[in-house]
CSV table of N, CA, C and O in Angstrom, one decimal:
chain,number,residue,atom,x,y,z
A,1,UNK,N,-9.8,-6.2,-2.4
A,1,UNK,CA,-10.7,-6.6,-3.5
A,1,UNK,C,-10.6,-8.1,-3.7
A,1,UNK,O,-11.5,-8.7,-4.0
A,2,UNK,N,-9.3,-8.6,-3.7
A,2,UNK,CA,-9.2,-10.0,-3.9
A,2,UNK,C,-9.0,-10.9,-2.7
A,2,UNK,O,-8.7,-12.0,-2.8
A,3,UNK,N,-9.1,-10.3,-1.5
A,3,UNK,CA,-8.9,-11.0,-0.3
A,3,UNK,C,-9.9,-12.2,-0.2
A,3,UNK,O,-11.0,-12.1,-0.4
A,4,UNK,N,-9.3,-13.4,0.0
A,4,UNK,CA,-10.1,-14.6,0.1
A,4,UNK,C,-10.3,-15.3,-1.2
A,4,UNK,O,-10.9,-16.3,-1.3
A,5,UNK,N,-9.8,-14.7,-2.3
A,5,UNK,CA,-10.0,-15.3,-3.6
A,5,UNK,C,-9.0,-16.4,-3.9
A,5,UNK,O,-9.2,-17.2,-4.8
A,6,UNK,N,-7.9,-16.4,-3.2
A,6,UNK,CA,-6.9,-17.5,-3.4
A,6,UNK,C,-6.2,-17.8,-2.0
A,6,UNK,O,-6.5,-17.1,-1.1
A,7,UNK,N,-5.4,-18.8,-2.0
A,7,UNK,CA,-4.7,-19.2,-0.8
A,7,UNK,C,-3.3,-18.6,-0.7
A,7,UNK,O,-2.7,-18.4,-1.8
A,8,UNK,N,-2.8,-18.4,0.5
A,8,UNK,CA,-1.5,-17.8,0.6
A,8,UNK,C,-0.4,-18.6,0.0
A,8,UNK,O,0.6,-18.0,-0.5
A,9,UNK,N,-0.5,-19.9,-0.1
A,9,UNK,CA,0.5,-20.8,-0.7
A,9,UNK,C,0.7,-20.4,-2.2
A,9,UNK,O,1.8,-20.4,-2.7
A,10,UNK,N,-0.4,-20.1,-2.9
A,10,UNK,CA,-0.4,-19.7,-4.3
A,10,UNK,C,0.4,-18.4,-4.5
A,10,UNK,O,1.2,-18.3,-5.4
A,11,UNK,N,0.1,-17.4,-3.7
A,11,UNK,CA,0.8,-16.1,-3.7
A,11,UNK,C,2.3,-16.3,-3.4
A,11,UNK,O,3.1,-15.8,-4.1
A,12,UNK,N,2.6,-17.1,-2.4
A,12,UNK,CA,4.0,-17.3,-2.0
A,12,UNK,C,4.7,-18.0,-3.1
A,12,UNK,O,5.9,-17.6,-3.4
A,13,UNK,N,4.1,-19.0,-3.8
A,13,UNK,CA,4.8,-19.7,-4.9
A,13,UNK,C,5.0,-18.7,-6.0
A,13,UNK,O,6.1,-18.8,-6.7
A,14,UNK,N,4.1,-17.8,-6.3
A,14,UNK,CA,4.3,-16.9,-7.4
A,14,UNK,C,5.4,-15.9,-7.1
A,14,UNK,O,6.2,-15.5,-7.9
A,15,UNK,N,5.6,-15.5,-5.8
A,15,UNK,CA,6.6,-14.6,-5.4
A,15,UNK,C,8.0,-15.3,-5.4
A,15,UNK,O,9.0,-14.6,-5.6
A,16,UNK,N,8.0,-16.6,-5.0
A,16,UNK,CA,9.3,-17.2,-4.9
A,16,UNK,C,9.8,-17.9,-6.2
A,16,UNK,O,11.0,-17.9,-6.4
A,17,UNK,N,8.9,-18.5,-7.0
A,17,UNK,CA,9.3,-19.2,-8.2
A,17,UNK,C,8.4,-19.0,-9.4
A,17,UNK,O,8.6,-19.7,-10.4
A,18,UNK,N,7.5,-18.1,-9.3
A,18,UNK,CA,6.5,-17.9,-10.3
A,18,UNK,C,6.7,-16.6,-11.1
A,18,UNK,O,7.8,-16.0,-11.1
A,19,UNK,N,5.6,-16.1,-11.6
A,19,UNK,CA,5.6,-14.9,-12.4
A,19,UNK,C,5.9,-13.6,-11.7
A,19,UNK,O,6.3,-12.6,-12.3
A,20,UNK,N,5.8,-13.6,-10.4
A,20,UNK,CA,6.1,-12.4,-9.6
A,20,UNK,C,7.5,-12.4,-9.0
A,20,UNK,O,7.9,-11.6,-8.1
A,21,UNK,N,8.3,-13.4,-9.4
A,21,UNK,CA,9.7,-13.6,-8.8
A,21,UNK,C,10.5,-12.3,-9.0
A,21,UNK,O,11.2,-11.9,-8.0
A,22,UNK,N,10.5,-11.7,-10.1
A,22,UNK,CA,11.3,-10.5,-10.4
A,22,UNK,C,10.9,-9.4,-9.5
A,22,UNK,O,11.7,-8.6,-8.9
A,23,UNK,N,9.6,-9.2,-9.3
A,23,UNK,CA,9.1,-8.1,-8.5
A,23,UNK,C,9.4,-8.3,-7.0
A,23,UNK,O,9.6,-7.4,-6.2
A,24,UNK,N,9.5,-9.6,-6.6
A,24,UNK,CA,9.8,-9.9,-5.2
A,24,UNK,C,11.3,-10.2,-4.9
A,24,UNK,O,11.6,-10.6,-3.8
A,25,UNK,N,12.1,-9.9,-5.9
A,25,UNK,CA,13.5,-10.3,-5.7
A,25,UNK,C,14.2,-9.7,-4.5
A,25,UNK,O,15.1,-10.3,-3.9
A,26,UNK,N,13.8,-8.5,-4.1
A,26,UNK,CA,14.5,-7.8,-3.0
A,26,UNK,C,13.8,-8.1,-1.6
A,26,UNK,O,14.2,-7.5,-0.6
A,27,UNK,N,12.8,-9.0,-1.6
A,27,UNK,CA,12.1,-9.3,-0.4
A,27,UNK,C,12.7,-10.6,0.2
A,27,UNK,O,13.1,-11.5,-0.5
A,28,UNK,N,12.8,-10.6,1.5
A,28,UNK,CA,13.2,-11.8,2.2
A,28,UNK,C,12.1,-12.9,2.2
A,28,UNK,O,10.9,-12.5,1.9
A,29,UNK,N,12.4,-14.1,2.6
A,29,UNK,CA,11.3,-15.1,2.6
A,29,UNK,C,10.2,-14.7,3.6
A,29,UNK,O,9.1,-14.9,3.3
A,30,UNK,N,10.6,-14.1,4.7
A,30,UNK,CA,9.7,-13.7,5.7
A,30,UNK,C,8.7,-12.6,5.1
A,30,UNK,O,7.5,-12.6,5.4
A,31,UNK,N,9.3,-11.7,4.4
A,31,UNK,CA,8.5,-10.6,3.8
A,31,UNK,C,7.5,-11.2,2.7
A,31,UNK,O,6.4,-10.7,2.6
A,32,UNK,N,8.0,-12.2,2.0
A,32,UNK,CA,7.1,-12.8,1.0
A,32,UNK,C,6.0,-13.5,1.7
A,32,UNK,O,4.8,-13.5,1.2
A,33,UNK,N,6.3,-14.2,2.8
A,33,UNK,CA,5.3,-14.8,3.6
A,33,UNK,C,4.2,-13.8,4.1
A,33,UNK,O,3.0,-14.0,4.0
A,34,UNK,N,4.7,-12.7,4.6
A,34,UNK,CA,3.8,-11.6,5.1
A,34,UNK,C,3.0,-11.0,3.9
A,34,UNK,O,1.8,-10.8,4.1
A,35,UNK,N,3.5,-10.8,2.8
A,35,UNK,CA,2.8,-10.3,1.6
A,35,UNK,C,1.7,-11.3,1.3
A,35,UNK,O,0.5,-10.9,1.1
A,36,UNK,N,2.0,-12.6,1.2
A,36,UNK,CA,1.0,-13.6,0.9
A,36,UNK,C,-0.2,-13.7,1.9
A,36,UNK,O,-1.3,-13.8,1.5
A,37,UNK,N,0.2,-13.6,3.2
A,37,UNK,CA,-0.9,-13.7,4.2
A,37,UNK,C,-1.7,-12.4,4.2
A,37,UNK,O,-2.9,-12.4,4.4
A,38,UNK,N,-1.1,-11.2,3.9
A,38,UNK,CA,-1.8,-10.0,3.9
A,38,UNK,C,-2.8,-9.9,2.7
A,38,UNK,O,-3.9,-9.6,2.8
A,39,UNK,N,-2.3,-10.3,1.5
A,39,UNK,CA,-3.1,-10.2,0.3
A,39,UNK,C,-4.3,-11.2,0.3
A,39,UNK,O,-5.4,-10.9,-0.2
A,40,UNK,N,-4.1,-12.4,0.9
A,40,UNK,CA,-5.2,-13.3,1.0
A,40,UNK,C,-6.1,-13.2,2.2
A,40,UNK,O,-7.2,-13.7,2.2
A,41,UNK,N,-5.6,-12.7,3.3
A,41,UNK,CA,-6.3,-12.6,4.5
A,41,UNK,C,-6.5,-14.0,5.1
A,41,UNK,O,-7.4,-14.2,5.9
A,42,UNK,N,-5.6,-14.9,4.8
A,42,UNK,CA,-5.6,-16.3,5.3
A,42,UNK,C,-4.3,-16.7,5.8
A,42,UNK,O,-3.3,-16.1,5.5
A,43,UNK,N,-4.3,-17.7,6.6
A,43,UNK,CA,-3.0,-18.3,7.2
A,43,UNK,C,-2.6,-19.5,6.3
A,43,UNK,O,-3.4,-20.1,5.7
A,44,UNK,N,-1.3,-19.7,6.4
A,44,UNK,CA,-0.7,-20.9,5.7
A,44,UNK,C,-1.2,-22.1,6.5
A,44,UNK,O,-1.4,-22.1,7.7
A,45,UNK,N,-1.4,-23.3,5.8
A,45,UNK,CA,-1.7,-24.5,6.5
A,45,UNK,C,-2.9,-25.2,5.9
A,45,UNK,O,-3.5,-24.7,4.9
A,46,UNK,N,-3.2,-26.4,6.4
A,46,UNK,CA,-4.2,-27.3,5.8
A,46,UNK,C,-5.7,-26.8,6.0
A,46,UNK,O,-6.6,-27.2,5.3
A,47,UNK,N,-5.9,-25.9,7.0
A,47,UNK,CA,-7.3,-25.5,7.3
A,47,UNK,C,-7.6,-24.4,6.3
A,47,UNK,O,-7.2,-23.3,6.4
A,48,UNK,N,-8.5,-24.7,5.4
A,48,UNK,CA,-8.9,-23.7,4.4
A,48,UNK,C,-10.4,-23.5,4.5
A,48,UNK,O,-11.2,-24.4,4.7
A,49,UNK,N,-10.8,-22.2,4.3
A,49,UNK,CA,-12.2,-21.9,4.2
A,49,UNK,C,-12.7,-22.1,2.7
A,49,UNK,O,-12.4,-21.3,1.9
A,50,UNK,N,-13.4,-23.2,2.5
A,50,UNK,CA,-13.8,-23.6,1.1
A,50,UNK,C,-15.1,-22.9,0.7
A,50,UNK,O,-15.5,-23.0,-0.4
A,51,UNK,N,-15.7,-22.2,1.7
A,51,UNK,CA,-17.0,-21.6,1.4
A,51,UNK,C,-16.9,-20.5,0.3
A,51,UNK,O,-17.9,-20.2,-0.4
A,52,UNK,N,-15.7,-19.9,0.1
A,52,UNK,CA,-15.6,-18.8,-0.9
A,52,UNK,C,-15.2,-19.4,-2.2
A,52,UNK,O,-15.2,-18.6,-3.2
A,53,UNK,N,-14.9,-20.7,-2.4
A,53,UNK,CA,-14.5,-21.2,-3.7
A,53,UNK,C,-15.4,-22.3,-4.1
A,53,UNK,O,-15.1,-23.0,-5.1
A,54,UNK,N,-16.5,-22.6,-3.4
A,54,UNK,CA,-17.4,-23.7,-3.9
A,54,UNK,C,-18.8,-23.3,-3.6
A,54,UNK,O,-19.1,-22.5,-2.7
A,55,UNK,N,-19.7,-23.9,-4.4
A,55,UNK,CA,-21.1,-23.7,-4.2
A,55,UNK,C,-21.7,-24.7,-3.3
A,55,UNK,O,-21.2,-25.8,-3.1
A,56,UNK,N,-22.8,-24.4,-2.6
A,56,UNK,CA,-23.5,-25.4,-1.8
A,56,UNK,C,-24.1,-26.5,-2.6
A,56,UNK,O,-24.0,-27.7,-2.2
A,57,UNK,N,-24.7,-26.2,-3.7
A,57,UNK,CA,-25.3,-27.2,-4.5
A,57,UNK,C,-24.4,-27.4,-5.8
A,57,UNK,O,-23.8,-26.5,-6.3
A,58,UNK,N,-24.3,-28.7,-6.2
A,58,UNK,CA,-23.4,-28.9,-7.4
A,58,UNK,C,-24.1,-28.2,-8.6
A,58,UNK,O,-25.3,-28.1,-8.7
A,59,UNK,N,-23.3,-27.7,-9.5
A,59,UNK,CA,-23.8,-26.9,-10.7
A,59,UNK,C,-24.5,-27.9,-11.7
A,59,UNK,O,-24.2,-29.0,-11.8
A,60,UNK,N,-25.5,-27.3,-12.3
A,60,UNK,CA,-26.2,-28.1,-13.4
A,60,UNK,C,-25.4,-27.9,-14.6
A,60,UNK,O,-25.3,-26.9,-15.2
A,61,UNK,N,-24.7,-29.0,-15.1
A,61,UNK,CA,-23.8,-29.0,-16.2
A,61,UNK,C,-24.5,-29.1,-17.5
A,61,UNK,O,-23.9,-29.1,-18.6
A,62,UNK,N,-25.8,-29.3,-17.5
A,62,UNK,CA,-26.5,-29.5,-18.8
A,62,UNK,C,-26.7,-28.1,-19.4
A,62,UNK,O,-27.2,-27.2,-18.8
A,63,UNK,N,-26.2,-28.0,-20.7
A,63,UNK,CA,-26.3,-26.7,-21.4
A,63,UNK,C,-27.6,-26.6,-22.1
A,63,UNK,O,-28.0,-25.5,-22.6
A,64,UNK,N,-28.3,-27.7,-22.4
A,64,UNK,CA,-29.5,-27.7,-23.1
A,64,UNK,C,-29.3,-27.5,-24.6
A,64,UNK,O,-30.2,-27.3,-25.3
A,65,UNK,N,-28.1,-27.7,-25.1
A,65,UNK,CA,-27.8,-27.5,-26.5
A,65,UNK,C,-26.7,-28.5,-26.9
A,65,UNK,O,-25.9,-28.9,-26.1
A,66,UNK,N,-26.6,-28.8,-28.1
A,66,UNK,CA,-25.6,-29.7,-28.7
A,66,UNK,C,-24.4,-28.9,-29.2
A,66,UNK,O,-23.4,-29.4,-29.6
A,67,UNK,N,-24.6,-27.5,-29.2
A,67,UNK,CA,-23.5,-26.7,-29.7
A,67,UNK,C,-22.4,-26.6,-28.7
A,67,UNK,O,-22.6,-26.5,-27.5
A,68,UNK,N,-21.1,-26.6,-29.2
A,68,UNK,CA,-20.0,-26.6,-28.4
A,68,UNK,C,-19.2,-25.3,-28.7
A,68,UNK,O,-19.0,-25.0,-29.9
A,69,UNK,N,-18.7,-24.6,-27.7
A,69,UNK,CA,-17.9,-23.4,-27.9
A,69,UNK,C,-16.5,-24.0,-28.2
A,69,UNK,O,-15.9,-24.6,-27.3
A,70,UNK,N,-15.9,-23.7,-29.3
A,70,UNK,CA,-14.7,-24.4,-29.8
A,70,UNK,C,-13.4,-24.0,-29.1
A,70,UNK,O,-12.5,-24.8,-28.9
A,71,UNK,N,-13.2,-22.7,-28.7
A,71,UNK,CA,-12.0,-22.2,-28.1
A,71,UNK,C,-12.2,-21.2,-27.1
A,71,UNK,O,-13.3,-20.6,-27.0
A,72,UNK,N,-11.2,-20.9,-26.3
A,72,UNK,CA,-11.3,-19.8,-25.3
A,72,UNK,C,-11.5,-18.5,-26.0
A,72,UNK,O,-10.9,-18.3,-27.1
A,73,UNK,N,-12.4,-17.7,-25.5
A,73,UNK,CA,-12.7,-16.4,-26.2
A,73,UNK,C,-13.9,-16.5,-27.1
A,73,UNK,O,-14.3,-15.6,-27.8
A,74,UNK,N,-14.5,-17.7,-27.2
A,74,UNK,CA,-15.7,-18.1,-27.9
A,74,UNK,C,-15.5,-18.0,-29.4
A,74,UNK,O,-16.5,-18.1,-30.1
A,75,UNK,N,-14.3,-17.9,-29.9
A,75,UNK,CA,-14.0,-17.9,-31.3
A,75,UNK,C,-12.6,-17.5,-31.5
A,75,UNK,O,-11.9,-17.0,-30.6
A,76,UNK,N,-12.1,-17.7,-32.7
A,76,UNK,CA,-10.7,-17.3,-33.0
A,76,UNK,C,-10.4,-15.8,-32.9
A,76,UNK,O,-9.3,-15.4,-32.8
A,77,UNK,N,-11.5,-15.0,-33.1
A,77,UNK,CA,-11.3,-13.6,-33.0
A,77,UNK,C,-11.3,-13.1,-31.6
A,77,UNK,O,-11.0,-11.9,-31.3
A,78,UNK,N,-11.6,-14.0,-30.6
A,78,UNK,CA,-11.6,-13.6,-29.2
A,78,UNK,C,-12.6,-12.6,-28.8
A,78,UNK,O,-12.4,-11.7,-28.0
A,79,UNK,N,-13.8,-12.6,-29.5
A,79,UNK,CA,-14.8,-11.6,-29.2
A,79,UNK,C,-15.6,-11.9,-27.9
A,79,UNK,O,-16.2,-11.0,-27.4
A,80,UNK,N,-15.5,-13.1,-27.4
A,80,UNK,CA,-16.2,-13.5,-26.1
A,80,UNK,C,-17.7,-13.4,-26.2
A,80,UNK,O,-18.4,-13.1,-25.3
A,81,UNK,N,-18.2,-13.5,-27.4
A,81,UNK,CA,-19.7,-13.4,-27.7
A,81,UNK,C,-20.3,-14.8,-27.7
A,81,UNK,O,-19.8,-15.7,-28.4
A,82,UNK,N,-21.4,-14.9,-27.0
A,82,UNK,CA,-22.2,-16.2,-27.0
A,82,UNK,C,-23.6,-15.8,-27.5
A,82,UNK,O,-24.2,-15.0,-26.9
A,83,UNK,N,-24.0,-16.4,-28.6
A,83,UNK,CA,-25.3,-16.1,-29.2
A,83,UNK,C,-26.4,-16.6,-28.2
A,83,UNK,O,-26.3,-17.4,-27.4
A,84,UNK,N,-27.6,-16.0,-28.4
A,84,UNK,CA,-28.8,-16.4,-27.6
A,84,UNK,C,-29.2,-17.8,-27.7
A,84,UNK,O,-29.7,-18.4,-26.8
A,85,UNK,N,-28.9,-18.5,-28.8
A,85,UNK,CA,-29.3,-19.9,-29.0
A,85,UNK,C,-28.4,-20.8,-28.0
A,85,UNK,O,-28.9,-21.8,-27.5
A,86,UNK,N,-27.2,-20.4,-27.8
A,86,UNK,CA,-26.3,-21.2,-26.9
A,86,UNK,C,-26.5,-20.7,-25.4
A,86,UNK,O,-26.7,-21.5,-24.5
A,87,UNK,N,-26.7,-19.4,-25.2
A,87,UNK,CA,-26.8,-18.9,-23.9
A,87,UNK,C,-28.2,-19.2,-23.3
A,87,UNK,O,-28.3,-19.2,-22.0
A,88,UNK,N,-29.2,-19.3,-24.1
A,88,UNK,CA,-30.5,-19.6,-23.6
A,88,UNK,C,-31.1,-18.3,-23.0
A,88,UNK,O,-32.0,-18.3,-22.2
A,89,UNK,N,-30.6,-17.1,-23.5
A,89,UNK,CA,-31.0,-15.8,-23.0
A,89,UNK,C,-31.0,-14.8,-24.2
A,89,UNK,O,-30.0,-14.9,-24.9
A,90,UNK,N,-32.0,-14.0,-24.3
A,90,UNK,CA,-31.9,-13.0,-25.3
A,90,UNK,C,-31.8,-11.6,-24.7
A,90,UNK,O,-32.0,-11.4,-23.5
A,91,UNK,N,-31.6,-10.6,-25.5
A,91,UNK,CA,-31.3,-9.2,-25.0
A,91,UNK,C,-32.6,-8.6,-24.3
A,91,UNK,O,-32.4,-7.8,-23.4
A,92,UNK,N,-33.8,-9.1,-24.6
A,92,UNK,CA,-35.0,-8.6,-24.0
A,92,UNK,C,-35.1,-9.1,-22.5
A,92,UNK,O,-35.8,-8.5,-21.7
A,93,UNK,N,-34.4,-10.2,-22.2
A,93,UNK,CA,-34.5,-10.8,-20.9
A,93,UNK,C,-33.5,-10.2,-19.9
A,93,UNK,O,-33.6,-10.3,-18.7
A,94,UNK,N,-32.4,-9.5,-20.5
A,94,UNK,CA,-31.3,-9.0,-19.7
A,94,UNK,C,-31.8,-8.0,-18.6
A,94,UNK,O,-31.4,-8.1,-17.4
A,95,UNK,N,-32.7,-7.1,-18.9
A,95,UNK,CA,-33.1,-6.1,-17.8
A,95,UNK,C,-33.8,-6.8,-16.6
A,95,UNK,O,-33.9,-6.2,-15.6
A,96,UNK,N,-34.3,-8.0,-16.8
A,96,UNK,CA,-35.0,-8.7,-15.8
A,96,UNK,C,-34.2,-9.6,-14.9
A,96,UNK,O,-34.7,-10.3,-14.0
A,97,UNK,N,-32.9,-9.7,-15.2
A,97,UNK,CA,-32.0,-10.6,-14.5
A,97,UNK,C,-31.8,-10.0,-13.0
A,97,UNK,O,-31.8,-8.8,-12.8
A,98,UNK,N,-31.6,-10.9,-12.1
A,98,UNK,CA,-31.4,-10.5,-10.7
A,98,UNK,C,-30.1,-11.2,-10.2
A,98,UNK,O,-29.8,-12.3,-10.6
A,99,UNK,N,-29.3,-10.4,-9.4
A,99,UNK,CA,-28.1,-10.9,-8.9
A,99,UNK,C,-28.4,-12.1,-7.9
A,99,UNK,O,-29.2,-11.9,-7.0
A,100,UNK,N,-27.8,-13.2,-8.1
A,100,UNK,CA,-28.0,-14.4,-7.3
A,100,UNK,C,-26.9,-14.5,-6.2
A,100,UNK,O,-27.2,-15.0,-5.1
A,101,UNK,N,-25.7,-14.2,-6.5
A,101,UNK,CA,-24.6,-14.2,-5.6
A,101,UNK,C,-23.4,-13.3,-6.0
A,101,UNK,O,-23.4,-12.9,-7.2
A,102,UNK,N,-22.6,-13.0,-5.1
A,102,UNK,CA,-21.4,-12.1,-5.4
A,102,UNK,C,-20.3,-12.4,-4.4
A,102,UNK,O,-20.6,-12.8,-3.3
A,103,UNK,N,-19.1,-12.1,-4.8
A,103,UNK,CA,-18.0,-12.2,-3.8
A,103,UNK,C,-18.0,-11.0,-2.9
A,103,UNK,O,-18.4,-9.9,-3.3
A,104,UNK,N,-17.7,-11.2,-1.6
A,104,UNK,CA,-17.7,-10.1,-0.7
A,104,UNK,C,-16.3,-9.6,-0.5
A,104,UNK,O,-15.3,-10.1,-0.9
């Protein structure tokens, strides 16, 4: 499911000195290396496939509004709700949306 979503160096760092350190405590360095390459489906090294983490065209950063979302979660209650005035989309338009891209 997450293959290709991150690089093996990030997984290896998590296993050796990050949040997964306790879970990987009984693994050798070689086993941690193997876990990282298996989970990511990629090899360690400078050659990275950037096609899965970047778009062909730069994103349009113009929101078309002066309103700013103040905090993560879209508010202090963490509802993650964005009103139609900010989103530029209302509930009647949702059934007509089409998938433009997806991770494979």
